[in-house]
Amino acid sequence: MSEHQENSIVHAVEPLTDSFHRLTLHTPLIAAAAKPGQFVMVTCGPSLDPLLRRPFSIHRRIGAEQIQLLFKVVGRGTRLLSELRPGQALSLIGPLGRGFGPVLADSVCFVGGGIGIAPLLFLADRWHRSDQACTILLGSRTGDELTQLASEFEALGCRVETATDDGSLGHHGLVTDLLAPHLAHIRKVYVCGPHAMMATVAELCKTAQVACEASLEAHMACGLGACLGCTIHGADTLYKHVCKHGPVFNAEEVAWKR
Ligand code: FES
């Protein structure tokens, strides 16, 4: 078994924007076992309130003993996380789930929307070590949510294109609009973001006969396959659990329209 329950120590909490925060945790066992696309279940503070852990994809591994989580403040749990201080302890279970498959050794494209960009930095970091070029398409509501992340992908050698809902950075429109010109030149797409965005990417890839892996988001109470709260419909009509069978699926495994 490669998953651990570990008391991590907060190293830093860094606000990237008004709502995006990045949490760096010292967690040697989980960091050593983590693979891009996997996630951790996290308590939201030092007390038992709120009781339920929250799932977060692993944003990046720093050295051998730290991981980073990227999160958006959307409620009480994430607000408590944003208020953590260095030195505080946080209980983690992970790494959990099925991550991204091995990155192909030639042209690929990453597509990230909103907070779904989080796991792609870990994946791009692995890609960077293979010395191959890649393109990443980043979409969000506004440019300020993308500026720092875009520069970090560029530092890993990725060619970055951006799209924003308000037109404040890059293409004024959907990030999926940026994908079509690339499909003739790439062999695989890795996508994470809102369901509708990933469904569009899956459809475009299917039509172009380009392989696609998608990292799904779901409400998760346990993260361990026990509560059945993260069920989705598979393309084979069977139910799948995002926490156990995913969160990364081959796009053709998912019934996107159900
Ligand atoms: Fe409980 Fe998936 S989160 S079964």
PDB file of C-alpha atoms and ligand atoms in Angstrom:
ATOM      1  CA  MET A   1       0.000   0.000   0.000  1.00  0.00           C
ATOM      2  CA  SER A   2       1.494   3.373  -0.996  1.00  0.00           C
ATOM      3  CA  GLU A   3      -0.929   5.592   0.934  1.00  0.00           C
ATOM      4  CA  HIS A   4      -0.161   7.017   4.346  1.00  0.00           C
ATOM      5  CA  GLN A   5      -1.873   8.941   7.101  1.00  0.00           C
ATOM      6  CA  GLU A   6       0.672  11.540   8.070  1.00  0.00           C
ATOM      7  CA  ASN A   7       0.771  14.577  10.324  1.00  0.00           C
ATOM      8  CA  SER A   8       2.236  17.177   8.011  1.00  0.00           C
ATOM      9  CA  ILE A   9       3.698  20.489   9.108  1.00  0.00           C
ATOM     10  CA  VAL A  10       2.699  23.708   7.368  1.00  0.00           C
ATOM     11  CA  HIS A  11       5.752  25.280   5.744  1.00  0.00           C
ATOM     12  CA  ALA A  12       4.012  28.218   4.036  1.00  0.00           C
ATOM     13  CA  VAL A  13       0.632  29.563   2.945  1.00  0.00           C
ATOM     14  CA  GLU A  14       0.973  31.881  -0.014  1.00  0.00           C
ATOM     15  CA  PRO A  15      -1.890  33.907  -1.500  1.00  0.00           C
ATOM     16  CA  LEU A  16      -1.579  33.894  -5.296  1.00  0.00           C
ATOM     17  CA  THR A  17      -4.665  36.047  -5.893  1.00  0.00           C
ATOM     18  CA  ASP A  18      -7.648  37.234  -3.859  1.00  0.00           C
ATOM     19  CA  SER A  19      -9.032  33.695  -3.848  1.00  0.00           C
ATOM     20  CA  PHE A  20      -6.259  31.267  -4.916  1.00  0.00           C
ATOM     21  CA  HIS A  21      -3.875  30.128  -2.194  1.00  0.00           C
ATOM     22  CA  ARG A  22      -0.937  27.753  -2.229  1.00  0.00           C
ATOM     23  CA  LEU A  23      -0.139  25.625   0.793  1.00  0.00           C
ATOM     24  CA  THR A  24       3.305  24.037   1.199  1.00  0.00           C
ATOM     25  CA  LEU A  25       3.406  21.055   3.546  1.00  0.00           C
ATOM     26  CA  HIS A  26       6.284  19.041   4.955  1.00  0.00           C
ATOM     27  CA  THR A  27       5.040  15.482   4.546  1.00  0.00           C
ATOM     28  CA  PRO A  28       7.926  13.132   3.718  1.00  0.00           C
ATOM     29  CA  LEU A  29       6.041   9.827   3.371  1.00  0.00           C
ATOM     30  CA  ILE A  30       3.341  11.236   1.100  1.00  0.00           C
ATOM     31  CA  ALA A  31       5.796  13.330  -0.931  1.00  0.00           C
ATOM     32  CA  ALA A  32       7.962  10.277  -1.578  1.00  0.00           C
ATOM     33  CA  ALA A  33       5.023   8.241  -2.896  1.00  0.00           C
ATOM     34  CA  ALA A  34       3.134  10.970  -4.804  1.00  0.00           C
ATOM     35  CA  LYS A  35       2.569  10.824  -8.550  1.00  0.00           C
ATOM     36  CA  PRO A  36       1.040  13.566 -10.747  1.00  0.00           C
ATOM     37  CA  GLY A  37      -2.756  13.403 -10.755  1.00  0.00           C
ATOM     38  CA  GLN A  38      -3.069  11.818  -7.299  1.00  0.00           C
ATOM     39  CA  PHE A  39      -4.748  13.600  -4.395  1.00  0.00           C
ATOM     40  CA  VAL A  40      -4.739  13.874  -0.616  1.00  0.00           C
ATOM     41  CA  MET A  41      -7.567  14.096   1.920  1.00  0.00           C
ATOM     42  CA  VAL A  42      -6.849  16.963   4.297  1.00  0.00           C
ATOM     43  CA  THR A  43      -8.229  18.110   7.626  1.00  0.00           C
ATOM     44  CA  CYS A  44      -9.000  21.798   7.408  1.00  0.00           C
ATOM     45  CA  GLY A  45      -7.372  22.874  10.633  1.00  0.00           C
ATOM     46  CA  PRO A  46      -5.985  21.749  13.939  1.00  0.00           C
ATOM     47  CA  SER A  47      -9.410  20.885  15.454  1.00  0.00           C
ATOM     48  CA  LEU A  48     -12.079  18.320  14.459  1.00  0.00           C
ATOM     49  CA  ASP A  49     -14.392  21.058  13.176  1.00  0.00           C
ATOM     50  CA  PRO A  50     -15.081  20.824  10.270  1.00  0.00           C
ATOM     51  CA  LEU A  51     -15.064  17.069  10.698  1.00  0.00           C
ATOM     52  CA  LEU A  52     -14.786  15.891   7.116  1.00  0.00           C
ATOM     53  CA  ARG A  53     -11.514  15.970   5.265  1.00  0.00           C
ATOM     54  CA  ARG A  54     -11.374  17.766   1.912  1.00  0.00           C
ATOM     55  CA  PRO A  55      -9.821  16.334  -1.258  1.00  0.00           C
ATOM     56  CA  PHE A  56      -7.057  18.306  -3.001  1.00  0.00           C
ATOM     57  CA  SER A  57      -4.984  17.244  -5.959  1.00  0.00           C
ATOM     58  CA  ILE A  58      -1.247  17.399  -5.407  1.00  0.00           C
ATOM     59  CA  HIS A  59      -0.141  20.595  -7.107  1.00  0.00           C
ATOM     60  CA  ARG A  60       3.576  20.025  -6.967  1.00  0.00           C
ATOM     61  CA  ARG A  61       6.288  18.162  -5.139  1.00  0.00           C
ATOM     62  CA  ILE A  62       9.068  20.314  -3.717  1.00  0.00           C
ATOM     63  CA  GLY A  63      12.276  18.370  -3.144  1.00  0.00           C
ATOM     64  CA  ALA A  64      11.881  14.958  -1.538  1.00  0.00           C
ATOM     65  CA  GLU A  65       9.770  15.870   1.474  1.00  0.00           C
ATOM     66  CA  GLN A  66       7.251  18.606   0.626  1.00  0.00           C
ATOM     67  CA  ILE A  67       4.121  18.886  -1.452  1.00  0.00           C
ATOM     68  CA  GLN A  68       2.046  21.896  -2.452  1.00  0.00           C
ATOM     69  CA  LEU A  69      -1.734  22.184  -2.695  1.00  0.00           C
ATOM     70  CA  LEU A  70      -3.427  24.912  -4.721  1.00  0.00           C
ATOM     71  CA  PHE A  71      -6.911  25.807  -3.532  1.00  0.00           C
ATOM     72  CA  LYS A  72      -9.592  28.389  -3.928  1.00  0.00           C
ATOM     73  CA  VAL A  73     -11.354  29.831  -0.892  1.00  0.00           C
ATOM     74  CA  VAL A  74     -14.978  28.777  -1.374  1.00  0.00           C
ATOM     75  CA  GLY A  75     -16.213  28.047   2.151  1.00  0.00           C
ATOM     76  CA  ARG A  76     -15.309  27.634   5.768  1.00  0.00           C
ATOM     77  CA  GLY A  77     -12.891  24.723   5.314  1.00  0.00           C
ATOM     78  CA  THR A  78     -10.787  26.414   2.653  1.00  0.00           C
ATOM     79  CA  ARG A  79     -10.894  29.699   4.567  1.00  0.00           C
ATOM     80  CA  LEU A  80      -9.411  27.906   7.580  1.00  0.00           C
ATOM     81  CA  LEU A  81      -6.694  26.469   5.344  1.00  0.00           C
ATOM     82  CA  SER A  82      -5.894  29.954   4.039  1.00  0.00           C
ATOM     83  CA  GLU A  83      -5.419  31.145   7.643  1.00  0.00           C
ATOM     84  CA  LEU A  84      -2.916  28.453   8.647  1.00  0.00           C
ATOM     85  CA  ARG A  85       0.488  29.554   9.898  1.00  0.00           C
ATOM     86  CA  PRO A  86       3.916  27.945   9.419  1.00  0.00           C
ATOM     87  CA  GLY A  87       4.594  25.268  12.005  1.00  0.00           C
ATOM     88  CA  GLN A  88       0.967  24.201  12.433  1.00  0.00           C
ATOM     89  CA  ALA A  89       0.139  20.524  11.960  1.00  0.00           C
ATOM     90  CA  LEU A  90      -2.330  19.183   9.447  1.00  0.00           C
ATOM     91  CA  SER A  91      -3.402  15.559   9.058  1.00  0.00           C
ATOM     92  CA  LEU A  92      -3.219  14.150   5.534  1.00  0.00           C
ATOM     93  CA  ILE A  93      -4.152  10.821   3.952  1.00  0.00           C
ATOM     94  CA  GLY A  94      -2.530  10.084   0.617  1.00  0.00           C
ATOM     95  CA  PRO A  95      -1.387   9.891  -2.014  1.00  0.00           C
ATOM     96  CA  LEU A  96      -4.737   8.547  -3.204  1.00  0.00           C
ATOM     97  CA  GLY A  97      -6.281   7.523  -6.505  1.00  0.00           C
ATOM     98  CA  ARG A  98      -5.033   6.798  -9.982  1.00  0.00           C
ATOM     99  CA  GLY A  99      -2.859   9.556 -11.374  1.00  0.00           C
ATOM    100  CA  PHE A 100      -1.849  10.432 -14.911  1.00  0.00           C
ATOM    101  CA  GLY A 101      -0.284   7.700 -17.023  1.00  0.00           C
ATOM    102  CA  PRO A 102       3.277   7.931 -18.281  1.00  0.00           C
ATOM    103  CA  VAL A 103       3.741  11.044 -20.410  1.00  0.00           C
ATOM    104  CA  LEU A 104       4.416  10.188 -24.045  1.00  0.00           C
ATOM    105  CA  ALA A 105       7.877  11.033 -25.274  1.00  0.00           C
ATOM    106  CA  ASP A 106       6.695  13.439 -27.941  1.00  0.00           C
ATOM    107  CA  SER A 107       4.186  16.220 -28.442  1.00  0.00           C
ATOM    108  CA  VAL A 108       1.488  16.658 -25.838  1.00  0.00           C
ATOM    109  CA  CYS A 109      -0.831  19.412 -24.752  1.00  0.00           C
ATOM    110  CA  PHE A 110      -2.056  20.173 -21.239  1.00  0.00           C
ATOM    111  CA  VAL A 111      -5.373  21.987 -20.801  1.00  0.00           C
ATOM    112  CA  GLY A 112      -6.327  23.488 -17.435  1.00  0.00           C
ATOM    113  CA  GLY A 113      -9.345  25.502 -16.367  1.00  0.00           C
ATOM    114  CA  GLY A 114      -9.631  27.465 -13.110  1.00  0.00           C
ATOM    115  CA  ILE A 115      -8.557  25.551 -10.028  1.00  0.00           C
ATOM    116  CA  GLY A 116      -8.292  22.498 -12.295  1.00  0.00           C
ATOM    117  CA  ILE A 117      -4.891  23.847 -13.294  1.00  0.00           C
ATOM    118  CA  ALA A 118      -3.592  22.572  -9.934  1.00  0.00           C
ATOM    119  CA  PRO A 119      -2.420  19.026 -10.824  1.00  0.00           C
ATOM    120  CA  LEU A 120      -0.946  20.056 -14.162  1.00  0.00           C
ATOM    121  CA  LEU A 121       2.067  21.811 -12.636  1.00  0.00           C
ATOM    122  CA  PHE A 122       3.198  18.519 -11.060  1.00  0.00           C
ATOM    123  CA  LEU A 123       2.660  16.805 -14.414  1.00  0.00           C
ATOM    124  CA  ALA A 124       4.524  19.540 -16.316  1.00  0.00           C
ATOM    125  CA  ASP A 125       7.387  19.241 -13.847  1.00  0.00           C
ATOM    126  CA  ARG A 126       7.690  15.520 -14.654  1.00  0.00           C
ATOM    127  CA  TRP A 127       7.460  16.364 -18.344  1.00  0.00           C
ATOM    128  CA  HIS A 128      10.169  19.005 -17.964  1.00  0.00           C
ATOM    129  CA  ARG A 129      12.544  16.329 -16.687  1.00  0.00           C
ATOM    130  CA  SER A 130      12.081  14.424 -19.942  1.00  0.00           C
ATOM    131  CA  ASP A 131      13.423  17.449 -21.863  1.00  0.00           C
ATOM    132  CA  GLN A 132      10.545  17.482 -24.362  1.00  0.00           C
ATOM    133  CA  ALA A 133       8.606  20.553 -25.453  1.00  0.00           C
ATOM    134  CA  CYS A 134       4.954  20.894 -24.509  1.00  0.00           C
ATOM    135  CA  THR A 135       2.112  23.358 -24.777  1.00  0.00           C
ATOM    136  CA  ILE A 136      -0.243  24.282 -21.978  1.00  0.00           C
ATOM    137  CA  LEU A 137      -3.547  26.043 -22.479  1.00  0.00           C
ATOM    138  CA  LEU A 138      -4.755  27.843 -19.349  1.00  0.00           C
ATOM    139  CA  GLY A 139      -8.248  29.262 -18.865  1.00  0.00           C
ATOM    140  CA  SER A 140      -9.812  31.251 -16.056  1.00  0.00           C
ATOM    141  CA  ARG A 141     -12.266  34.014 -15.266  1.00  0.00           C
ATOM    142  CA  THR A 142      -9.666  36.764 -15.122  1.00  0.00           C
ATOM    143  CA  GLY A 143      -6.023  37.235 -15.990  1.00  0.00           C
ATOM    144  CA  ASP A 144      -4.864  37.794 -12.426  1.00  0.00           C
ATOM    145  CA  GLU A 145      -5.704  34.155 -11.641  1.00  0.00           C
ATOM    146  CA  LEU A 146      -3.313  33.019 -14.364  1.00  0.00           C
ATOM    147  CA  THR A 147      -0.331  35.371 -14.339  1.00  0.00           C
ATOM    148  CA  GLN A 148       1.857  33.667 -11.764  1.00  0.00           C
ATOM    149  CA  LEU A 149       0.902  30.124 -12.749  1.00  0.00           C
ATOM    150  CA  ALA A 150       1.611  30.902 -16.414  1.00  0.00           C
ATOM    151  CA  SER A 151       5.119  32.104 -15.540  1.00  0.00           C
ATOM    152  CA  GLU A 152       5.773  28.919 -13.547  1.00  0.00           C
ATOM    153  CA  PHE A 153       4.761  26.725 -16.486  1.00  0.00           C
ATOM    154  CA  GLU A 154       7.014  28.834 -18.725  1.00  0.00           C
ATOM    155  CA  ALA A 155       9.886  28.299 -16.287  1.00  0.00           C
ATOM    156  CA  LEU A 156       9.425  24.564 -16.879  1.00  0.00           C
ATOM    157  CA  GLY A 157       9.824  25.096 -20.618  1.00  0.00           C
ATOM    158  CA  CYS A 158       6.131  24.946 -21.516  1.00  0.00           C
ATOM    159  CA  ARG A 159       4.730  27.102 -24.267  1.00  0.00           C
ATOM    160  CA  VAL A 160       1.761  28.830 -22.590  1.00  0.00           C
ATOM    161  CA  GLU A 161      -1.443  30.136 -24.163  1.00  0.00           C
ATOM    162  CA  THR A 162      -4.160  31.741 -22.060  1.00  0.00           C
ATOM    163  CA  ALA A 163      -7.883  32.433 -22.329  1.00  0.00           C
ATOM    164  CA  THR A 164     -10.020  34.473 -19.948  1.00  0.00           C
ATOM    165  CA  ASP A 165     -13.747  35.050 -19.590  1.00  0.00           C
ATOM    166  CA  ASP A 166     -13.256  38.813 -19.298  1.00  0.00           C
ATOM    167  CA  GLY A 167     -10.550  39.138 -21.966  1.00  0.00           C
ATOM    168  CA  SER A 168      -8.020  40.549 -19.503  1.00  0.00           C
ATOM    169  CA  LEU A 169      -5.321  38.064 -20.559  1.00  0.00           C
ATOM    170  CA  GLY A 170      -4.914  36.182 -23.834  1.00  0.00           C
ATOM    171  CA  HIS A 171      -7.878  34.956 -25.836  1.00  0.00           C
ATOM    172  CA  HIS A 172     -11.231  36.467 -24.837  1.00  0.00           C
ATOM    173  CA  GLY A 173     -13.336  33.319 -24.565  1.00  0.00           C
ATOM    174  CA  LEU A 174     -13.091  29.631 -23.726  1.00  0.00           C
ATOM    175  CA  VAL A 175      -9.808  27.796 -23.289  1.00  0.00           C
ATOM    176  CA  THR A 176     -11.239  25.027 -25.469  1.00  0.00           C
ATOM    177  CA  ASP A 177     -11.206  27.493 -28.383  1.00  0.00           C
ATOM    178  CA  LEU A 178      -7.405  27.333 -28.235  1.00  0.00           C
ATOM    179  CA  LEU A 179      -7.160  23.560 -28.576  1.00  0.00           C
ATOM    180  CA  ALA A 180      -8.348  22.946 -32.154  1.00  0.00           C
ATOM    181  CA  PRO A 181      -5.236  24.356 -33.928  1.00  0.00           C
ATOM    182  CA  HIS A 182      -3.004  22.017 -31.917  1.00  0.00           C
ATOM    183  CA  LEU A 183      -4.846  18.765 -32.487  1.00  0.00           C
ATOM    184  CA  ALA A 184      -3.200  18.018 -35.830  1.00  0.00           C
ATOM    185  CA  HIS A 185       0.272  18.116 -34.234  1.00  0.00           C
ATOM    186  CA  ILE A 186      -0.086  16.368 -30.901  1.00  0.00           C
ATOM    187  CA  ARG A 187      -0.526  12.795 -29.725  1.00  0.00           C
ATOM    188  CA  LYS A 188      -2.071  13.284 -26.325  1.00  0.00           C
ATOM    189  CA  VAL A 189      -4.028  15.796 -24.240  1.00  0.00           C
ATOM    190  CA  TYR A 190      -4.106  15.948 -20.429  1.00  0.00           C
ATOM    191  CA  VAL A 191      -7.019  18.004 -19.108  1.00  0.00           C
ATOM    192  CA  CYS A 192      -8.376  19.128 -15.743  1.00  0.00           C
ATOM    193  CA  GLY A 193     -11.070  21.702 -15.086  1.00  0.00           C
ATOM    194  CA  PRO A 194     -14.840  22.176 -15.051  1.00  0.00           C
ATOM    195  CA  HIS A 195     -16.867  19.209 -16.296  1.00  0.00           C
ATOM    196  CA  ALA A 196     -18.271  21.009 -19.360  1.00  0.00           C
ATOM    197  CA  MET A 197     -14.787  22.101 -20.409  1.00  0.00           C
ATOM    198  CA  MET A 198     -13.413  18.581 -20.100  1.00  0.00           C
ATOM    199  CA  ALA A 199     -16.395  17.150 -21.989  1.00  0.00           C
ATOM    200  CA  THR A 200     -15.656  19.519 -24.877  1.00  0.00           C
ATOM    201  CA  VAL A 201     -11.964  18.594 -24.840  1.00  0.00           C
ATOM    202  CA  ALA A 202     -12.849  14.884 -24.788  1.00  0.00           C
ATOM    203  CA  GLU A 203     -15.142  15.341 -27.789  1.00  0.00           C
ATOM    204  CA  LEU A 204     -12.550  17.329 -29.761  1.00  0.00           C
ATOM    205  CA  CYS A 205      -9.895  14.699 -29.046  1.00  0.00           C
ATOM    206  CA  LYS A 206     -12.193  11.838 -30.011  1.00  0.00           C
ATOM    207  CA  THR A 207     -12.988  13.497 -33.332  1.00  0.00           C
ATOM    208  CA  ALA A 208      -9.299  14.162 -34.006  1.00  0.00           C
ATOM    209  CA  GLN A 209      -8.277  10.676 -32.790  1.00  0.00           C
ATOM    210  CA  VAL A 210      -5.971  12.143 -30.174  1.00  0.00           C
ATOM    211  CA  ALA A 211      -5.641  10.308 -26.849  1.00  0.00           C
ATOM    212  CA  CYS A 212      -6.948  12.202 -23.832  1.00  0.00           C
ATOM    213  CA  GLU A 213      -6.655  11.752 -20.070  1.00  0.00           C
ATOM    214  CA  ALA A 214      -8.989  13.762 -17.852  1.00  0.00           C
ATOM    215  CA  SER A 215      -8.711  14.403 -14.124  1.00  0.00           C
ATOM    216  CA  LEU A 216     -12.236  14.570 -12.708  1.00  0.00           C
ATOM    217  CA  GLU A 217     -13.457  16.556  -9.732  1.00  0.00           C
ATOM    218  CA  ALA A 218     -16.150  15.142  -7.446  1.00  0.00           C
ATOM    219  CA  HIS A 219     -17.572  15.596  -3.980  1.00  0.00           C
ATOM    220  CA  MET A 220     -15.629  13.208  -1.809  1.00  0.00           C
ATOM    221  CA  ALA A 221     -16.449  12.360   1.793  1.00  0.00           C
ATOM    222  CA  CYS A 222     -13.961   9.518   2.318  1.00  0.00           C
ATOM    223  CA  GLY A 223     -11.573   9.421  -0.654  1.00  0.00           C
ATOM    224  CA  LEU A 224     -11.148   5.700  -0.047  1.00  0.00           C
ATOM    225  CA  GLY A 225     -13.966   4.014  -1.966  1.00  0.00           C
ATOM    226  CA  ALA A 226     -16.198   3.558   1.097  1.00  0.00           C
ATOM    227  CA  CYS A 227     -18.952   6.203   0.957  1.00  0.00           C
ATOM    228  CA  LEU A 228     -19.925   5.963  -2.749  1.00  0.00           C
ATOM    229  CA  GLY A 229     -20.328   9.750  -2.801  1.00  0.00           C
ATOM    230  CA  CYS A 230     -18.123  10.278  -5.836  1.00  0.00           C
ATOM    231  CA  THR A 231     -19.950   8.019  -8.288  1.00  0.00           C
ATOM    232  CA  ILE A 232     -20.015   8.842 -12.001  1.00  0.00           C
ATOM    233  CA  HIS A 233     -21.359   6.989 -15.017  1.00  0.00           C
ATOM    234  CA  GLY A 234     -18.781   5.179 -17.109  1.00  0.00           C
ATOM    235  CA  ALA A 235     -19.045   4.916 -20.873  1.00  0.00           C
ATOM    236  CA  ASP A 236     -19.466   1.156 -20.377  1.00  0.00           C
ATOM    237  CA  THR A 237     -22.671   1.967 -18.362  1.00  0.00           C
ATOM    238  CA  LEU A 238     -21.039   0.803 -15.114  1.00  0.00           C
ATOM    239  CA  TYR A 239     -20.642   3.151 -12.165  1.00  0.00           C
ATOM    240  CA  LYS A 240     -17.163   4.378 -11.378  1.00  0.00           C
ATOM    241  CA  HIS A 241     -15.819   6.016  -8.253  1.00  0.00           C
ATOM    242  CA  VAL A 242     -13.688   9.046  -8.879  1.00  0.00           C
ATOM    243  CA  CYS A 243     -11.606   8.445  -5.750  1.00  0.00           C
ATOM    244  CA  LYS A 244     -10.730   4.834  -6.562  1.00  0.00           C
ATOM    245  CA  HIS A 245     -10.996   4.398 -10.333  1.00  0.00           C
ATOM    246  CA  GLY A 246      -9.737   7.940 -10.936  1.00  0.00           C
ATOM    247  CA  PRO A 247      -9.484  10.824 -10.468  1.00  0.00           C
ATOM    248  CA  VAL A 248      -7.662  10.452 -13.805  1.00  0.00           C
ATOM    249  CA  PHE A 249      -9.567   8.560 -16.486  1.00  0.00           C
ATOM    250  CA  ASN A 250      -8.989   7.926 -20.132  1.00  0.00           C
ATOM    251  CA  ALA A 251     -11.572  10.292 -21.587  1.00  0.00           C
ATOM    252  CA  GLU A 252     -13.291   7.461 -23.421  1.00  0.00           C
ATOM    253  CA  GLU A 253     -14.024   5.695 -20.110  1.00  0.00           C
ATOM    254  CA  VAL A 254     -16.404   8.498 -19.043  1.00  0.00           C
ATOM    255  CA  ALA A 255     -20.050   9.051 -20.053  1.00  0.00           C
ATOM    256  CA  TRP A 256     -19.645  12.826 -20.339  1.00  0.00           C
ATOM    257  CA  LYS A 257     -23.244  13.646 -21.176  1.00  0.00           C
ATOM    258  CA  ARG A 258     -24.992  11.776 -18.297  1.00  0.00           C
TER     259      ARG A 258
HETATM  260 FE1  FES B   1     -16.086   8.004  -0.763  1.00  0.00          FE
HETATM  261 FE2  FES B   1     -15.240   8.033  -3.323  1.00  0.00          FE
HETATM  262  S1  FES B   1     -15.214   9.636  -1.874  1.00  0.00           S
HETATM  263  S2  FES B   1     -16.291   6.461  -2.304  1.00  0.00           S
END
